[in-house]
Coordinates of C-alpha atoms in Angstrom, one line a residue:
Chain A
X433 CA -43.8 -23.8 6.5
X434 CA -43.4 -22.2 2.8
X435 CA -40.1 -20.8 2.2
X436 CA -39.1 -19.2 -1.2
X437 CA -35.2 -18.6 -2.0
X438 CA -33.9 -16.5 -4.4
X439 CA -30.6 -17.4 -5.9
X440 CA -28.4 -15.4 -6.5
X441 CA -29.0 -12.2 -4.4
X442 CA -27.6 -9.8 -7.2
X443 CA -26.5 -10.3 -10.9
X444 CA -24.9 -7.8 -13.0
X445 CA -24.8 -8.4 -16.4
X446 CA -24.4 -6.3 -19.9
X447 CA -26.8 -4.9 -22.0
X448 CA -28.0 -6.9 -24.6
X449 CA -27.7 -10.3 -22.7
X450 CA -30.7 -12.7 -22.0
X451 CA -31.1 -13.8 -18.5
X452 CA -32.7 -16.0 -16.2
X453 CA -33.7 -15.5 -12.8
X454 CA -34.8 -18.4 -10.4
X455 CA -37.0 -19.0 -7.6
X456 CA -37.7 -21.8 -5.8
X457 CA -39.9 -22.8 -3.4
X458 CA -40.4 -25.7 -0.7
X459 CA -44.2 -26.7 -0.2
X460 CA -46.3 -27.4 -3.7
X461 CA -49.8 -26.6 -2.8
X462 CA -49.3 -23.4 -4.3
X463 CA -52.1 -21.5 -6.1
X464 CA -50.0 -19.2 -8.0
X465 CA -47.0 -17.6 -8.0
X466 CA -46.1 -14.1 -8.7
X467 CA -43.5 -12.0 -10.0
X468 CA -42.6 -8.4 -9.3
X469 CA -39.8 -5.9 -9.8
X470 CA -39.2 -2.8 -7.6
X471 CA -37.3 -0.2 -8.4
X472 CA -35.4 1.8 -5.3
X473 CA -37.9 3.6 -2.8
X474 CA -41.1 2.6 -4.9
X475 CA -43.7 -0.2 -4.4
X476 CA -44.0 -3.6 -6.2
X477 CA -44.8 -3.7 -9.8
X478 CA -46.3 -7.1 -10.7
X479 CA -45.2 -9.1 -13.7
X480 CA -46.6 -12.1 -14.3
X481 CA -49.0 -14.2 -12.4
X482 CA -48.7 -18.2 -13.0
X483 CA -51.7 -20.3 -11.7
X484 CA -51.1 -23.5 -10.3
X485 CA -52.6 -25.4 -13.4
X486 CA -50.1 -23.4 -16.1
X487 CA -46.5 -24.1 -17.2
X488 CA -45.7 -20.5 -18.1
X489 CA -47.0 -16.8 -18.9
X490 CA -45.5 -14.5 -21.6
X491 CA -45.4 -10.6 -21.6
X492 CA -43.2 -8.8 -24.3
X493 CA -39.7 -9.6 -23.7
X494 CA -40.7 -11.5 -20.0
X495 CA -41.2 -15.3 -19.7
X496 CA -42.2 -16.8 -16.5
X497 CA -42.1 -20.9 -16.2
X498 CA -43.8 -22.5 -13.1
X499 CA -42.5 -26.5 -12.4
X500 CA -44.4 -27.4 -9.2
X501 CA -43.0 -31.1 -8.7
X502 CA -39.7 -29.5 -8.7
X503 CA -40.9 -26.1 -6.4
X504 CA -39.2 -24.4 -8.9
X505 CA -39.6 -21.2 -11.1
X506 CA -37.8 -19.3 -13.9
X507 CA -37.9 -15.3 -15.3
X508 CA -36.5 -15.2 -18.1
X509 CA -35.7 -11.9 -19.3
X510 CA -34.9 -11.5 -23.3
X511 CA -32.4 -8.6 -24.6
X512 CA -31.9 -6.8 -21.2
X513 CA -31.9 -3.2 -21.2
X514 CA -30.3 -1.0 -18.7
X515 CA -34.2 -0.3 -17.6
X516 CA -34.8 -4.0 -16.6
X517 CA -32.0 -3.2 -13.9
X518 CA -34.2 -3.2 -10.4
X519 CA -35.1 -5.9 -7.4
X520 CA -37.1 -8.8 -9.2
X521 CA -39.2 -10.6 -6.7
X522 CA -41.0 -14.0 -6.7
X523 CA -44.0 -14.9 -4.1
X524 CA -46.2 -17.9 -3.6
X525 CA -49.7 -18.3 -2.8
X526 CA -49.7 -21.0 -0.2
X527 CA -53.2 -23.0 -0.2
X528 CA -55.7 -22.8 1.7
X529 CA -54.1 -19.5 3.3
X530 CA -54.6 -15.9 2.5
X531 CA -50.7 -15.4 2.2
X532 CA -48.1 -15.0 -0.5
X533 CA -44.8 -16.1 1.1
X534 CA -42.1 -14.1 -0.5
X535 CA -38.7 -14.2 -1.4
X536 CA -35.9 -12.0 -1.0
X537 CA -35.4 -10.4 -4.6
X538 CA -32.7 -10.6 -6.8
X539 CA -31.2 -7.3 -7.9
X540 CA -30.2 -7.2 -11.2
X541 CA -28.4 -4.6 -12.9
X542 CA -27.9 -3.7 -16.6
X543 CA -24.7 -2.3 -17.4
X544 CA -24.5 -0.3 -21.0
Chain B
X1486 CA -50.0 2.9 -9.6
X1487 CA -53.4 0.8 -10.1
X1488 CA -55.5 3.7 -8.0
X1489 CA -53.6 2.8 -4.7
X1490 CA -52.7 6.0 -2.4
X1491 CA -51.2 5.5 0.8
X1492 CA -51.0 8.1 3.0
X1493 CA -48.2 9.7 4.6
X1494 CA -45.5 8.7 2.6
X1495 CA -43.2 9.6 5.3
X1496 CA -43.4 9.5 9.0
X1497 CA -41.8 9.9 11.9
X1498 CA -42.7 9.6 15.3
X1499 CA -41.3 8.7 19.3
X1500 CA -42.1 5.5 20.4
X1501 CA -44.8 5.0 22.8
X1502 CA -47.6 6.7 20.6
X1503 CA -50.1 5.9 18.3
X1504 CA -49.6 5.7 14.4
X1505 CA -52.4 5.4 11.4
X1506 CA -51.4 4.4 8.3
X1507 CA -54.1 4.6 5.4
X1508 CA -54.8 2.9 2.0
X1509 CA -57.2 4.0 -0.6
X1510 CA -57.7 2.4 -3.4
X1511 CA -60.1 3.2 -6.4
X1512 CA -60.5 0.0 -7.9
X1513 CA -63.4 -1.3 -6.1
X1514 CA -60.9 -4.5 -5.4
X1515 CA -62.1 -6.5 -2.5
X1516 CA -59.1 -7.5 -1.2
X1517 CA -56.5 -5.3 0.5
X1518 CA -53.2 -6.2 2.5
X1519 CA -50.4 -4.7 4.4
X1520 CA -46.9 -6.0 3.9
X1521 CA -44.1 -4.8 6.1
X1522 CA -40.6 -4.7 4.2
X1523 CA -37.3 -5.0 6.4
X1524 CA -33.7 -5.9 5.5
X1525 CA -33.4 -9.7 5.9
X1526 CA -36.9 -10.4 6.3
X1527 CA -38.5 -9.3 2.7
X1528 CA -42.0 -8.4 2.6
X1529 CA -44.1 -10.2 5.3
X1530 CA -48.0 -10.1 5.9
X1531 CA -49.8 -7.9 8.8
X1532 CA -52.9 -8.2 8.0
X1533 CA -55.6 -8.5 5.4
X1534 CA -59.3 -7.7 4.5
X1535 CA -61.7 -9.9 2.4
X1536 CA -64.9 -7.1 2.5
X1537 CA -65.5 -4.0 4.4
X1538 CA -65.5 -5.1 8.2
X1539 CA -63.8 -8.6 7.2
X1540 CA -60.3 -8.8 7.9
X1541 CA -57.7 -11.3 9.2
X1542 CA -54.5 -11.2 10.6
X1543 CA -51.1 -12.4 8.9
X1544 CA -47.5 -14.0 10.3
X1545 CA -47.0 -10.6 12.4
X1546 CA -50.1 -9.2 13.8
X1547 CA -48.9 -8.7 17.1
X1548 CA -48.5 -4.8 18.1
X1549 CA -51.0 -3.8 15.2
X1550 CA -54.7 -3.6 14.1
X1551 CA -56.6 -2.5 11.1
X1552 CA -59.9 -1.1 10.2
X1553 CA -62.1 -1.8 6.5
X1554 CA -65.5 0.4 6.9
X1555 CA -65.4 1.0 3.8
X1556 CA -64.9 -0.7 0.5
X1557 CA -62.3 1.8 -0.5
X1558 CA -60.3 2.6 2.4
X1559 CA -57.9 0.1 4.7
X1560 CA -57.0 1.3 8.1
X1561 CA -53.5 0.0 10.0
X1562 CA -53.0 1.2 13.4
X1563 CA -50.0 0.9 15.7
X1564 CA -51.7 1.6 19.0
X1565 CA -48.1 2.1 21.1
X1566 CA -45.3 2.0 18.3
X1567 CA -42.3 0.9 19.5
X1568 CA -38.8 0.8 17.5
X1569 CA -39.4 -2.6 15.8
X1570 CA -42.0 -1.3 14.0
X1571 CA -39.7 1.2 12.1
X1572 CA -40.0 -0.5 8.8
X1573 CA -41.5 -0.1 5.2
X1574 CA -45.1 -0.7 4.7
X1575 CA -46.9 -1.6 1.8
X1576 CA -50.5 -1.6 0.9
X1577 CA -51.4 -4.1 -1.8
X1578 CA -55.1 -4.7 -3.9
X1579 CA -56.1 -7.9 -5.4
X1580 CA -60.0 -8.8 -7.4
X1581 CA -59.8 -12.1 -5.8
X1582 CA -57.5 -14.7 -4.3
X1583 CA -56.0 -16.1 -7.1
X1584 CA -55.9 -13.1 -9.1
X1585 CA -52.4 -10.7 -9.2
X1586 CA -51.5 -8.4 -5.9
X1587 CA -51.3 -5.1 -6.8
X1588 CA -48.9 -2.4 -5.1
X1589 CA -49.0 1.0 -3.3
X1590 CA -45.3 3.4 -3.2
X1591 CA -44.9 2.4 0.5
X1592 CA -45.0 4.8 3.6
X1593 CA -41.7 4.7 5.3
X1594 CA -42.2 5.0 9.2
X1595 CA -39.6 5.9 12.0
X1596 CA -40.4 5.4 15.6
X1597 CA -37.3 6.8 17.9

């Protein structure tokens, strides 16, 4: 059974600072994996999307890496900003199953 | 956020009777989900479509059932609820199976 940890559960951290957040994950027939932030009392907001065949996807100041030997991947986040501060989720897409198996967030906050 | 209502927002409701929660979406994705979010157990899978009258059930169908007649509309019903079902739910979109899950704002249902 796929199981996808978050460590840590919460981070708190000053502006300005880059950061990493990391997600790992126990089976390696993934087909992708996915990241999200949600801010309180919304929905998901997906990041970045890495397929199984990349190492890592880039969008402005976000860097996902994807390492399947290891089930392991990374968010980096570049020159945080008090508006990155929110639950950042990871999820796999187990094969052969309609089903990301997600993990329990990390919430990160931003302090000016 | 990506042309995904879900409708109420809000609900509550005694338990023993039946509940409707609806998605629409206006992206003419064929794919469309329902998550559940609880404390402790993250987002977890109810049930899914993959076309209109094509659906499939998740890790916890049991107590629910959902309805796809049409392309832009996703039906889950709790036909008794009972007080486990008090919980978050989330409707989510995707173009394909490998492609990025995309998020409504939730509807956040008490059953007393």
């Amino acid at each position: 059974k796929q199981e996808v940890t978050q460590i840590p559960a919460a981070l708190s951290v000053p502006e300005g600072e880059n950061l990493v957040l990391n997600c790992s994950f126990t089976d390696s027939a993934i087909y992708n994996l996915q990241w999200f932030r949600q801010d309180p009392g919304k929905g998901l907001t997906s990041l970045l999307l890495i397929q199984s065949s990349q190492r890592e996807q880039t969008s402005g100041r976000l860097n996902a890496s994807l390492d399947k030997s290891s089930g392991r991947s990374t968010l980096y986040i570049a020159a945080s900003q008090p508006g990155d501060s929110a639950t950042y989720l990871c999820a796999a897409l187990i094969q052969g199953a309609q089903k990301l198996v997600f993990g329990q967030g990390t919430r990160l906050t931003i302090n000016p | 956020d990506a042309g995904i209502t879900q409708s109420p927002r809000h609900k509550v409701t005694e338990t023993g009777t039946p509940v409707t929660l609806r998605c629409h979406q206006t992206e003419n994705h064929r794919y469309m989900y329902w998550y559940r979010q609880d404390p402790g157990h993250g987002l977890r899978l109810i049930h899914y479509s993959y076309g209109v009258k094509d659906t499939d059930k998740g890790e916890v169908s049991d107590g629910y059932s959902v309805s796809r007649s049409k392309t832009e509309d996703f039906l889950l019903t709790l036909e008794s609820a009972t007080s486990s079902q008090t919980s978050v739910y989330f409707c989510a979109i995707s173009l394909g199976t490998n492609q990025p899950q995309h998020f409504g704002d939730g509807t956040r249902l008490s059953i007393l």
